[in-house]
Short mmCIF file of C-alpha atoms in Angstrom, two decimals:
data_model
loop_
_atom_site.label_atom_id
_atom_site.label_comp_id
_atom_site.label_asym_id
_atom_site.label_seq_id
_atom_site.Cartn_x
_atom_site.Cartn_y
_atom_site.Cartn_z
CA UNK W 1 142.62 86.06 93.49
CA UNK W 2 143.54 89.87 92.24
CA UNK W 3 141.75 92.31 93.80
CA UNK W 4 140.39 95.17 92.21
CA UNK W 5 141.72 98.66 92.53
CA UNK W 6 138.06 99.51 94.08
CA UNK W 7 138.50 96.84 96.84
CA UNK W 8 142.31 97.78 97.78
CA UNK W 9 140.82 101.27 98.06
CA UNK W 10 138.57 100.62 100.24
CA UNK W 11 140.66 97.91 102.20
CA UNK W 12 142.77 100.71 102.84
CA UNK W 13 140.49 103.18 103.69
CA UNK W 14 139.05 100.53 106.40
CA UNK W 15 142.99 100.36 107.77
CA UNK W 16 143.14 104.06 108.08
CA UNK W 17 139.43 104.07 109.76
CA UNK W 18 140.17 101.38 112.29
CA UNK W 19 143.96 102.40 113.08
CA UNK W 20 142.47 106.20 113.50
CA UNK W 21 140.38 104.35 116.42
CA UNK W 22 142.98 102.61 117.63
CA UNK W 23 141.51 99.33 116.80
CA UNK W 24 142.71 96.75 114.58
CA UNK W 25 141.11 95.61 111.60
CA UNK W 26 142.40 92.11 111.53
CA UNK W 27 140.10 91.53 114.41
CA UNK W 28 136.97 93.41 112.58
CA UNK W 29 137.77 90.87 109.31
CA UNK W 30 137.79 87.99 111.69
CA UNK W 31 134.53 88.93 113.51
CA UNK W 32 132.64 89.44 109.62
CA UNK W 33 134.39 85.59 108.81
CA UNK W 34 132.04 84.32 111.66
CA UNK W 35 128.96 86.62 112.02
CA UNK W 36 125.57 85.53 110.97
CA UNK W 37 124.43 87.77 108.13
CA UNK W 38 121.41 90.59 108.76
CA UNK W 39 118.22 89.74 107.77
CA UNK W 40 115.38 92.04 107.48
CA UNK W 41 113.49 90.50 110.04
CA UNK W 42 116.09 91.27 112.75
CA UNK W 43 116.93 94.47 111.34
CA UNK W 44 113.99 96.06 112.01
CA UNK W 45 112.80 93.69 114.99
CA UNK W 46 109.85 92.29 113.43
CA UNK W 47 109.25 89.94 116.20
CA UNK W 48 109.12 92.40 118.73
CA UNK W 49 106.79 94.78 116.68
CA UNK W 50 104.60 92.72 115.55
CA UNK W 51 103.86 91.54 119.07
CA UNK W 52 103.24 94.83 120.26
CA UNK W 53 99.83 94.43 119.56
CA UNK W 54 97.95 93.79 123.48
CA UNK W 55 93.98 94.34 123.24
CA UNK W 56 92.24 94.65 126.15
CA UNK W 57 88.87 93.13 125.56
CA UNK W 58 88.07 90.09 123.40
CA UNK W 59 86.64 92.00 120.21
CA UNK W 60 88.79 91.47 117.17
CA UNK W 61 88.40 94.71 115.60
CA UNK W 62 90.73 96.42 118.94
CA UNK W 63 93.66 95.09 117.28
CA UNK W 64 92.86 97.15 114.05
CA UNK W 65 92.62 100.25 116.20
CA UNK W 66 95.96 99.42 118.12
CA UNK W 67 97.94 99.18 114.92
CA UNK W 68 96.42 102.09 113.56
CA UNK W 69 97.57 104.01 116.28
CA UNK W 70 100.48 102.56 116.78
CA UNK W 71 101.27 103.26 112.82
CA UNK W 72 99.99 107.01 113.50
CA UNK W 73 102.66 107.26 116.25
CA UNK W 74 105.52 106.01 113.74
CA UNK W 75 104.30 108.49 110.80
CA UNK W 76 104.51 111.48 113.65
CA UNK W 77 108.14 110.24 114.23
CA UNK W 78 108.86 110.42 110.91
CA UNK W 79 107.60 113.83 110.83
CA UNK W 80 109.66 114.81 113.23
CA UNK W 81 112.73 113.01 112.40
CA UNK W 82 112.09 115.52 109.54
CA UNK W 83 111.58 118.74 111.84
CA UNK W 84 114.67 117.73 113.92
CA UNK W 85 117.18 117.24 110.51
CA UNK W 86 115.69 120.91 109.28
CA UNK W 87 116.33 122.60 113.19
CA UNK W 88 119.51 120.90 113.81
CA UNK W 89 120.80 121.64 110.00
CA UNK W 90 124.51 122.90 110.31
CA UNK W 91 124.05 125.20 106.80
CA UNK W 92 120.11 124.98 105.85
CA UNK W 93 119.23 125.50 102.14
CA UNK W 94 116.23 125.93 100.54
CA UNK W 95 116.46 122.58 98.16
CA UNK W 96 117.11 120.55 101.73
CA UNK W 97 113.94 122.63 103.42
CA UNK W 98 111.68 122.49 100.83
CA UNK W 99 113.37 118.32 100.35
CA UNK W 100 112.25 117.62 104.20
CA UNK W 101 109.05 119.57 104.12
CA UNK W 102 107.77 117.28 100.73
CA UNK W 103 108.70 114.26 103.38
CA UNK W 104 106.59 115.46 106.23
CA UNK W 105 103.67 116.38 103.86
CA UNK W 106 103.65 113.14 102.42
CA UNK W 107 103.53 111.65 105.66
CA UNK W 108 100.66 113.31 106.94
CA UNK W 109 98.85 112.28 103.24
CA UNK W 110 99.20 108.65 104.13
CA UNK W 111 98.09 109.44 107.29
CA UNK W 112 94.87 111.54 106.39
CA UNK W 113 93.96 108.72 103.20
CA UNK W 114 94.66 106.01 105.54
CA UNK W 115 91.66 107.02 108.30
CA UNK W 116 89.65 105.29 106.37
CA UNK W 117 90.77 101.78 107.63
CA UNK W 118 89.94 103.31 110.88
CA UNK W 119 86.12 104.50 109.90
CA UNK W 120 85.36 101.68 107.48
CA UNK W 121 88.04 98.95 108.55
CA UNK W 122 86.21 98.03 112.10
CA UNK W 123 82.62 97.17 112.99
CA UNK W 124 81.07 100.16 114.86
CA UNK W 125 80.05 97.61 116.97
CA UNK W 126 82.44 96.70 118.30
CA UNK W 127 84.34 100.05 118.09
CA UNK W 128 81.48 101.12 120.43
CA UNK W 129 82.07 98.33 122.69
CA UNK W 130 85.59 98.22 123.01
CA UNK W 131 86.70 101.85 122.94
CA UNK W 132 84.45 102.53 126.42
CA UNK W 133 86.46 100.44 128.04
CA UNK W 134 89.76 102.22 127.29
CA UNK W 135 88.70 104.83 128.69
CA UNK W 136 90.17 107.49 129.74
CA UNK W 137 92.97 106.87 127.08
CA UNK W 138 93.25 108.94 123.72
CA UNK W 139 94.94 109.61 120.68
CA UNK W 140 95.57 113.26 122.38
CA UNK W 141 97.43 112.23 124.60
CA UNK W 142 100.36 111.17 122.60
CA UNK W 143 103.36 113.42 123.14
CA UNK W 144 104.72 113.41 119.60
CA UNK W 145 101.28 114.17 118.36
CA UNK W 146 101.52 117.14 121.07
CA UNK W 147 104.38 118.64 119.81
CA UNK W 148 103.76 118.55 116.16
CA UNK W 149 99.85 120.64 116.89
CA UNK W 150 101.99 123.17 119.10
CA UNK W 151 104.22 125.79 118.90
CA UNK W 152 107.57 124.94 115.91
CA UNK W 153 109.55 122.27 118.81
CA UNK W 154 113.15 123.73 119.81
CA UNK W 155 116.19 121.72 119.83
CA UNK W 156 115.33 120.97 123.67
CA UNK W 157 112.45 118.92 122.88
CA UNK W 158 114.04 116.43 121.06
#
């Protein structure tokens, strides 16, 4: 089998990566000849999120409201996975600002078009019911949601 020039190159670059660590790429090659391949399931731990769903009463619609929140909370780390590459920027530009700022914006749109799963996705039944009995737990107390409605966060934060 010939390889191409693309695949020497980047055999080679792999040797210079691996010797630079001391390592030695042999025993990298070896470990790829035997490892399972990624699937999408375990790369983003599907098991484990989708069981992260634990209502505390027996009406259905709680589960909506957990992953609603629970979705919330991932859109505010978004937004500030955003706010942290801006802050920690090594030579900030306006194309990269303005880049990160259209990210956060459209996060908070999906968040702001979404409510309505929360206002006409659940019975107000049992919304009524259930949500008495987490009390006193809120949506204000979430830390990221904290430091996004405060003062711009400083690299100490994160």
């Amino acid at each position: 089998m010939d390889f191409t020039p693309e695949i020497k190159d980047k055999l080679h670059k792999l040797q210079e990566k691996y010797e630079a660590m001391g390592q030695d790429m042999a025993s990298y090659l070896d470990g790829l000849l035997y490892a399972d391949f990624l699937t999408y399931w375990d790369y983003i731990h599907l098991d484990t999120l989708l069981s992260l769903q634990s209502p505390k009463t027996p009406f259905p619609d709680e589960e909506i409201f957990i992953m609603y929140h629970q979705i919330t909370e991932l859109y505010f780390k978004l937004s500030l996975h955003e706010c942290k590459q801006i802050s920690t920027h090594p030579e900030l530009t306006v194309k990269f600002f303005t880049e990160r700022v259209k990210r956060i914006n459209a996060y908070f749109n999906a968040l702001t078009t979404s409510f309505e799963v929360m206002v006409n996705g659940m019975e107000k039944e049992q919304f009524l019911k259930f949500r008495m009995s987490l009390l006193p737990a809120s949506g204000f107390q979430s830390g990221q949601y904290r430091m996004i409605r405060s003062a711009p966060p400083t690299l100490t934060d994160w």
